[in-house]
Coordinates of C-alpha atoms in Angstrom, one line a residue:
X2 CA 151.8 -119.6 158.7
X3 CA 155.5 -119.5 159.7
X4 CA 156.3 -117.1 162.5
X5 CA 158.4 -114.1 161.7
X6 CA 162.1 -114.5 162.7
X7 CA 163.0 -112.4 165.7
X8 CA 165.1 -109.3 165.3
X9 CA 168.7 -109.5 166.5
X10 CA 170.8 -106.8 168.2
X11 CA 174.3 -106.2 166.9
X12 CA 176.9 -104.5 169.0
X13 CA 179.1 -102.2 166.9
X14 CA 181.7 -100.5 169.1
X15 CA 179.6 -98.6 171.6
X16 CA 176.4 -98.7 169.6
X17 CA 173.7 -101.3 169.4
X18 CA 171.9 -101.7 166.0
X19 CA 168.7 -103.7 165.8
X20 CA 168.4 -105.9 162.7
X21 CA 164.9 -106.8 161.7
X22 CA 164.2 -109.8 159.4
X23 CA 167.7 -111.1 159.7
X24 CA 166.8 -114.3 157.8
X25 CA 165.4 -112.5 154.7
X26 CA 167.2 -113.8 151.7
X27 CA 169.1 -111.0 149.9
X28 CA 171.1 -113.1 147.4
X29 CA 168.9 -115.9 146.1
X30 CA 171.7 -117.6 144.2
X31 CA 173.6 -118.4 147.4
X32 CA 170.9 -118.0 149.9
X33 CA 172.8 -115.2 151.7
X34 CA 170.6 -113.3 154.1
X35 CA 170.3 -109.8 155.5
X36 CA 172.3 -111.0 158.5
X37 CA 175.0 -112.4 156.2
X38 CA 175.3 -108.9 154.7
X39 CA 175.6 -107.4 158.1
X40 CA 178.4 -109.9 159.0
X41 CA 180.2 -109.1 155.8
X42 CA 180.3 -105.4 156.5
X43 CA 181.4 -106.0 160.1
X44 CA 184.3 -108.0 158.7
X45 CA 185.5 -105.1 156.6
X46 CA 184.3 -102.4 159.0
X47 CA 187.4 -100.2 159.0
X48 CA 187.8 -100.4 155.3
X49 CA 184.2 -99.5 154.3
X50 CA 184.1 -96.8 157.0
X51 CA 187.4 -95.3 155.6
X52 CA 186.0 -95.3 152.1
X53 CA 182.8 -93.5 153.1
X54 CA 184.1 -91.3 155.9
X55 CA 182.6 -87.8 155.9
X56 CA 181.3 -88.2 152.3
X57 CA 177.7 -87.7 151.2
X58 CA 176.5 -91.2 150.3
X59 CA 173.7 -92.4 148.0
X60 CA 172.3 -95.8 149.0
X61 CA 171.2 -98.6 146.8
X62 CA 168.6 -100.4 148.8
X63 CA 166.9 -103.8 148.1
X64 CA 164.0 -103.9 150.6
X65 CA 163.0 -107.4 149.4
X66 CA 166.5 -108.6 148.5
X67 CA 167.7 -108.9 144.9
X68 CA 164.5 -110.6 143.9
X69 CA 162.7 -107.4 144.5
X70 CA 163.1 -103.8 143.2
X71 CA 166.1 -101.7 143.8
X72 CA 165.7 -98.2 145.3
X73 CA 168.3 -95.5 144.7
X74 CA 168.0 -93.3 147.8
X75 CA 169.7 -90.0 148.3
X76 CA 167.7 -88.8 151.3
X77 CA 168.5 -90.5 154.6
X78 CA 165.8 -93.1 155.3
X79 CA 163.3 -92.2 158.0
X80 CA 163.8 -93.4 161.5
X81 CA 167.5 -92.9 161.8
X82 CA 168.9 -92.8 165.4
X83 CA 170.3 -89.4 166.4
X84 CA 173.9 -90.6 166.2
X85 CA 173.6 -91.2 162.4
X86 CA 175.1 -88.1 160.7
X87 CA 174.1 -86.4 157.5
X88 CA 175.2 -83.7 155.1
X89 CA 172.8 -81.3 153.4
X90 CA 173.2 -81.0 149.7
X91 CA 171.7 -78.4 147.3
X92 CA 170.7 -79.5 143.8
X93 CA 170.6 -76.3 141.6
X94 CA 168.7 -78.0 138.7
X95 CA 165.8 -79.0 141.0
X96 CA 166.2 -76.1 143.5
X97 CA 165.9 -78.7 146.3
X98 CA 168.0 -79.9 149.2
X99 CA 168.6 -83.4 150.5
X100 CA 170.1 -84.7 153.7
X101 CA 172.3 -87.6 152.7
X102 CA 173.9 -90.2 154.9
X103 CA 177.4 -89.2 156.0
X104 CA 179.2 -92.1 157.6
X105 CA 181.5 -91.3 160.5
X106 CA 181.6 -94.7 162.2
X107 CA 181.0 -98.4 161.4
X108 CA 177.6 -98.5 163.2
X109 CA 176.2 -96.1 160.6
X110 CA 177.1 -98.6 157.9
X111 CA 175.3 -101.4 159.8
X112 CA 172.3 -99.2 160.4
X113 CA 172.1 -98.5 156.6
X114 CA 172.2 -102.3 156.1
X115 CA 169.3 -102.6 158.5
X116 CA 167.5 -100.2 156.2
X117 CA 168.1 -102.7 153.3
X118 CA 171.2 -101.1 151.8
X119 CA 173.4 -103.4 149.8
X120 CA 175.5 -100.8 147.9
X121 CA 177.2 -97.6 149.1
X122 CA 177.9 -94.9 146.5
X123 CA 179.8 -91.9 148.0
X124 CA 180.6 -88.5 146.5
X125 CA 184.2 -87.7 145.6
X126 CA 184.1 -84.8 148.1
X127 CA 183.7 -84.5 151.9
X128 CA 181.2 -82.9 154.1
X129 CA 183.4 -79.9 154.9
X130 CA 183.9 -79.0 151.3
X131 CA 181.3 -80.7 149.2
X132 CA 182.0 -78.5 146.2
X133 CA 185.8 -79.2 146.2
X134 CA 186.5 -82.9 145.4
X135 CA 189.5 -84.5 147.1
X136 CA 189.2 -87.7 145.2
X137 CA 189.9 -88.1 141.4
X138 CA 188.3 -91.3 140.2
X139 CA 189.5 -93.2 137.1
X140 CA 186.7 -95.5 135.8
X141 CA 187.7 -98.1 133.3
X142 CA 184.3 -99.1 131.8
X143 CA 184.2 -101.9 129.3
X144 CA 182.1 -101.6 126.1
X145 CA 179.6 -104.4 125.4
X146 CA 182.2 -106.3 123.3
X147 CA 185.2 -105.7 125.6
X148 CA 186.7 -108.4 127.6
X149 CA 188.4 -108.1 131.0
X150 CA 191.9 -108.8 129.5
X151 CA 191.5 -105.4 127.7
X152 CA 190.6 -103.7 131.0
X153 CA 193.8 -105.1 132.5
X154 CA 195.9 -103.8 129.6
X155 CA 194.3 -100.3 129.9
X156 CA 194.9 -100.3 133.6
X157 CA 198.6 -100.8 133.0
X158 CA 198.6 -97.8 130.6
X159 CA 196.8 -95.7 133.2
X160 CA 199.4 -96.8 135.8
X161 CA 202.2 -95.7 133.5
X162 CA 200.7 -92.2 133.0
X163 CA 200.1 -91.9 136.7
X164 CA 203.7 -92.8 137.5
X165 CA 205.0 -90.2 135.0
X166 CA 202.8 -87.6 136.7
X167 CA 204.0 -88.6 140.1
X168 CA 200.5 -89.6 141.2
X169 CA 199.8 -92.6 143.4
X170 CA 196.8 -94.5 142.2
X171 CA 194.8 -97.0 144.3
X172 CA 193.2 -99.7 142.1
X173 CA 190.1 -101.7 142.9
X174 CA 187.7 -103.9 141.0
X175 CA 184.4 -102.2 140.3
X176 CA 182.6 -105.3 141.5
X177 CA 181.0 -105.6 138.1
X178 CA 182.9 -105.6 134.8
X179 CA 185.3 -102.8 135.1
X180 CA 188.1 -101.4 137.3
X181 CA 188.5 -98.2 139.2
X182 CA 191.6 -96.2 140.3
X183 CA 191.4 -93.5 143.0
X184 CA 193.9 -90.7 143.5
X185 CA 193.8 -88.4 146.5
X186 CA 193.9 -84.7 145.4
X187 CA 193.9 -81.4 147.2
X188 CA 190.4 -80.1 147.8
X189 CA 191.2 -76.9 145.9
X190 CA 189.2 -77.1 142.7
X191 CA 185.5 -77.4 141.8
X192 CA 183.8 -80.4 140.3
X193 CA 184.1 -78.9 136.8
X194 CA 187.8 -78.5 136.9
X195 CA 188.3 -82.0 138.4
X196 CA 186.2 -83.4 135.6
X197 CA 188.3 -81.4 133.1
X198 CA 191.5 -82.9 134.6
X199 CA 190.0 -86.4 134.5
X200 CA 189.1 -86.0 130.8
X201 CA 192.6 -84.7 130.0
X202 CA 194.1 -87.8 131.7
X203 CA 191.6 -90.1 129.8
X204 CA 192.7 -88.5 126.5
X205 CA 196.3 -89.2 127.3
X206 CA 195.6 -92.8 128.0
X207 CA 193.6 -92.9 124.7
X208 CA 196.6 -91.5 122.8
X209 CA 198.9 -94.2 124.1
X210 CA 196.5 -97.1 123.4
X211 CA 194.1 -95.9 120.7
X212 CA 193.2 -99.4 119.7
X213 CA 192.0 -100.2 123.3
X214 CA 190.6 -96.9 124.6
X215 CA 187.8 -94.5 123.8
X216 CA 186.9 -91.2 125.3
X217 CA 184.0 -90.5 122.8
X218 CA 181.3 -88.5 124.5
X219 CA 178.4 -90.2 122.8
X220 CA 177.8 -93.9 123.3
X221 CA 177.0 -94.4 119.6
X222 CA 180.5 -93.1 118.7
X223 CA 182.4 -95.6 121.0
X224 CA 184.0 -98.8 119.7
X225 CA 182.0 -101.5 121.6
X226 CA 185.3 -103.5 122.0
X227 CA 187.1 -100.6 123.7
X228 CA 187.4 -99.4 127.2
X229 CA 185.7 -96.1 127.9
X230 CA 187.7 -94.1 130.4
X231 CA 184.7 -92.5 132.0
X232 CA 185.9 -89.1 133.1
X233 CA 182.3 -88.0 133.7
X234 CA 182.3 -90.0 137.0
X235 CA 184.1 -86.9 138.4
X236 CA 181.1 -84.6 137.7
X237 CA 179.0 -83.3 140.6
X238 CA 176.7 -85.9 142.2
X239 CA 178.0 -88.7 140.0
X240 CA 178.9 -91.6 142.2
X241 CA 180.3 -95.1 141.9
X242 CA 180.4 -98.0 144.4
X243 CA 182.9 -97.5 147.1
X244 CA 185.8 -99.8 148.1
X245 CA 184.4 -102.8 150.0
X246 CA 180.8 -102.1 148.8
X247 CA 178.8 -105.1 147.9
X248 CA 177.2 -105.0 144.4
X249 CA 173.7 -106.0 143.7
X250 CA 174.7 -108.9 141.5
X251 CA 173.6 -112.6 142.0
X252 CA 177.1 -113.8 143.0
X253 CA 177.4 -111.0 145.7
X254 CA 180.6 -109.5 144.2
X255 CA 182.5 -106.8 146.1
X256 CA 184.3 -103.7 144.8
X257 CA 187.6 -104.9 146.1
X258 CA 190.9 -103.0 146.5
X259 CA 193.8 -104.8 144.8
X260 CA 197.6 -104.2 144.5
X261 CA 198.9 -103.1 141.1
X262 CA 200.8 -106.4 140.9
X263 CA 197.5 -108.2 141.2
X264 CA 195.8 -106.5 138.2
X265 CA 196.7 -109.4 135.8
X266 CA 195.5 -112.1 138.1
X267 CA 192.6 -110.8 140.2
X268 CA 189.3 -112.0 138.8
X269 CA 186.3 -109.9 139.9
X270 CA 184.2 -113.1 139.9
X271 CA 186.4 -114.5 142.8
X272 CA 186.0 -111.4 145.0
X273 CA 182.7 -111.8 146.8
X274 CA 181.2 -111.4 150.2
X275 CA 182.2 -115.0 150.9
X276 CA 185.9 -114.5 150.0
X277 CA 186.8 -110.9 150.7
X278 CA 186.6 -111.1 154.6
X279 CA 189.4 -113.6 154.7
X280 CA 191.4 -111.6 152.2
X281 CA 190.8 -108.5 154.3
X282 CA 191.9 -110.3 157.5
X283 CA 195.2 -111.3 155.7
X284 CA 196.0 -108.1 153.8
X285 CA 194.2 -105.4 155.7
X286 CA 192.9 -102.3 154.0
X287 CA 194.9 -101.8 150.8
X288 CA 193.4 -98.3 150.5
X289 CA 194.4 -97.3 154.0
X290 CA 196.9 -94.8 152.5
X291 CA 194.2 -93.2 150.4
X292 CA 191.9 -93.0 153.4
X293 CA 194.7 -91.4 155.5
X294 CA 195.2 -88.7 152.8
X295 CA 198.7 -89.8 151.9
X296 CA 200.2 -88.9 148.5
X297 CA 198.1 -85.9 147.7
X298 CA 198.4 -85.0 144.1
X299 CA 198.2 -81.5 142.6
X300 CA 196.1 -81.7 139.4
X301 CA 197.7 -78.6 137.9
X302 CA 199.6 -80.6 135.2
X303 CA 196.3 -82.2 134.1
X304 CA 194.6 -78.8 134.0
X305 CA 197.4 -77.6 131.7
X306 CA 196.7 -80.7 129.5
X307 CA 193.0 -79.8 129.6
X308 CA 193.7 -76.3 128.3
X309 CA 195.7 -77.7 125.5
X310 CA 193.0 -80.2 124.5
X311 CA 190.3 -77.6 124.7
X312 CA 192.1 -75.3 122.3
X313 CA 192.3 -78.2 119.8
X314 CA 188.7 -79.4 120.5
X315 CA 186.6 -76.5 121.6
X316 CA 183.2 -78.1 121.0
X317 CA 183.3 -80.7 123.8
X318 CA 179.9 -80.7 125.6
X319 CA 179.7 -78.9 128.9
X320 CA 179.5 -80.6 132.3
X321 CA 176.1 -82.2 132.7
X322 CA 173.5 -81.4 135.3
X323 CA 173.0 -83.5 138.4
X324 CA 171.8 -87.0 137.3
X325 CA 168.8 -87.5 139.6
X326 CA 166.0 -85.5 141.2
X327 CA 166.7 -85.6 145.0
X328 CA 163.1 -85.0 146.0
X329 CA 160.5 -87.5 147.1
X330 CA 160.6 -90.8 148.9
X331 CA 161.4 -93.6 148.4
X332 CA 163.6 -93.2 145.4
X333 CA 165.4 -90.1 146.8

């Protein structure tokens, strides 16, 4: 019987993180191991830390690699060192609380990888004001019959609307089939109002490109060849993969920040854990301005649009409850 590979110790600034089973294969298609995942996150340490900083974070863990089951974990895994920080969240639907990971330094990211995390899914609010989002997220989600060329066309429409509003959007690939745009906003409104603003923006994009875009609430009502501008990703406790997060896909794609002038050429299939470190070393963190809270946008114009739309369509469903029960290990 082969011997178990020894653990390795990784120095991350002034911390030391022990990595057990460093040779465990996480991505069978390439043979990439747990240690390869660690080395990827070290290569983009400032970027991933900036994207997660002070935000409650759900973890997508793969204890046996992609060949095994995925665990969606809200509660901080047991055994965390005392320097790993958390934020307590209350879930009204379940009348429970959960202490979620709150990244404040790169070592916390590497510790989460030690606990088999591949993907990081942060909230759009920070620990000091969890009920007041400071990040508006535009999620361009392709239908089953929608190609990436359509995503690109819709991204340009969204960019046009943002420019007219005077809002600075930071695009990134989703790491799967779509594209995300983040906008820094003032932490002055609740999740419900930020969702309303996001829906109003989505409706404006739909008006300008009705043949390409849908905002239909029910999946059965959406054109499968259209892009759904998923405003609901701004609801409380709805999360998407952060910038620089790996995705649990066979080719180890990364949710990668891009420039607006790259939208037509950047191919998500080319942005993986094997290619992004060199890109990051060359370009730096393209979301650094977002993470530094530059270009803060006031969503008041979008809320005015929302009031107009709600007068015209008063029967839109209310904001949904939290998507997942936070209680019980290991899925929480």
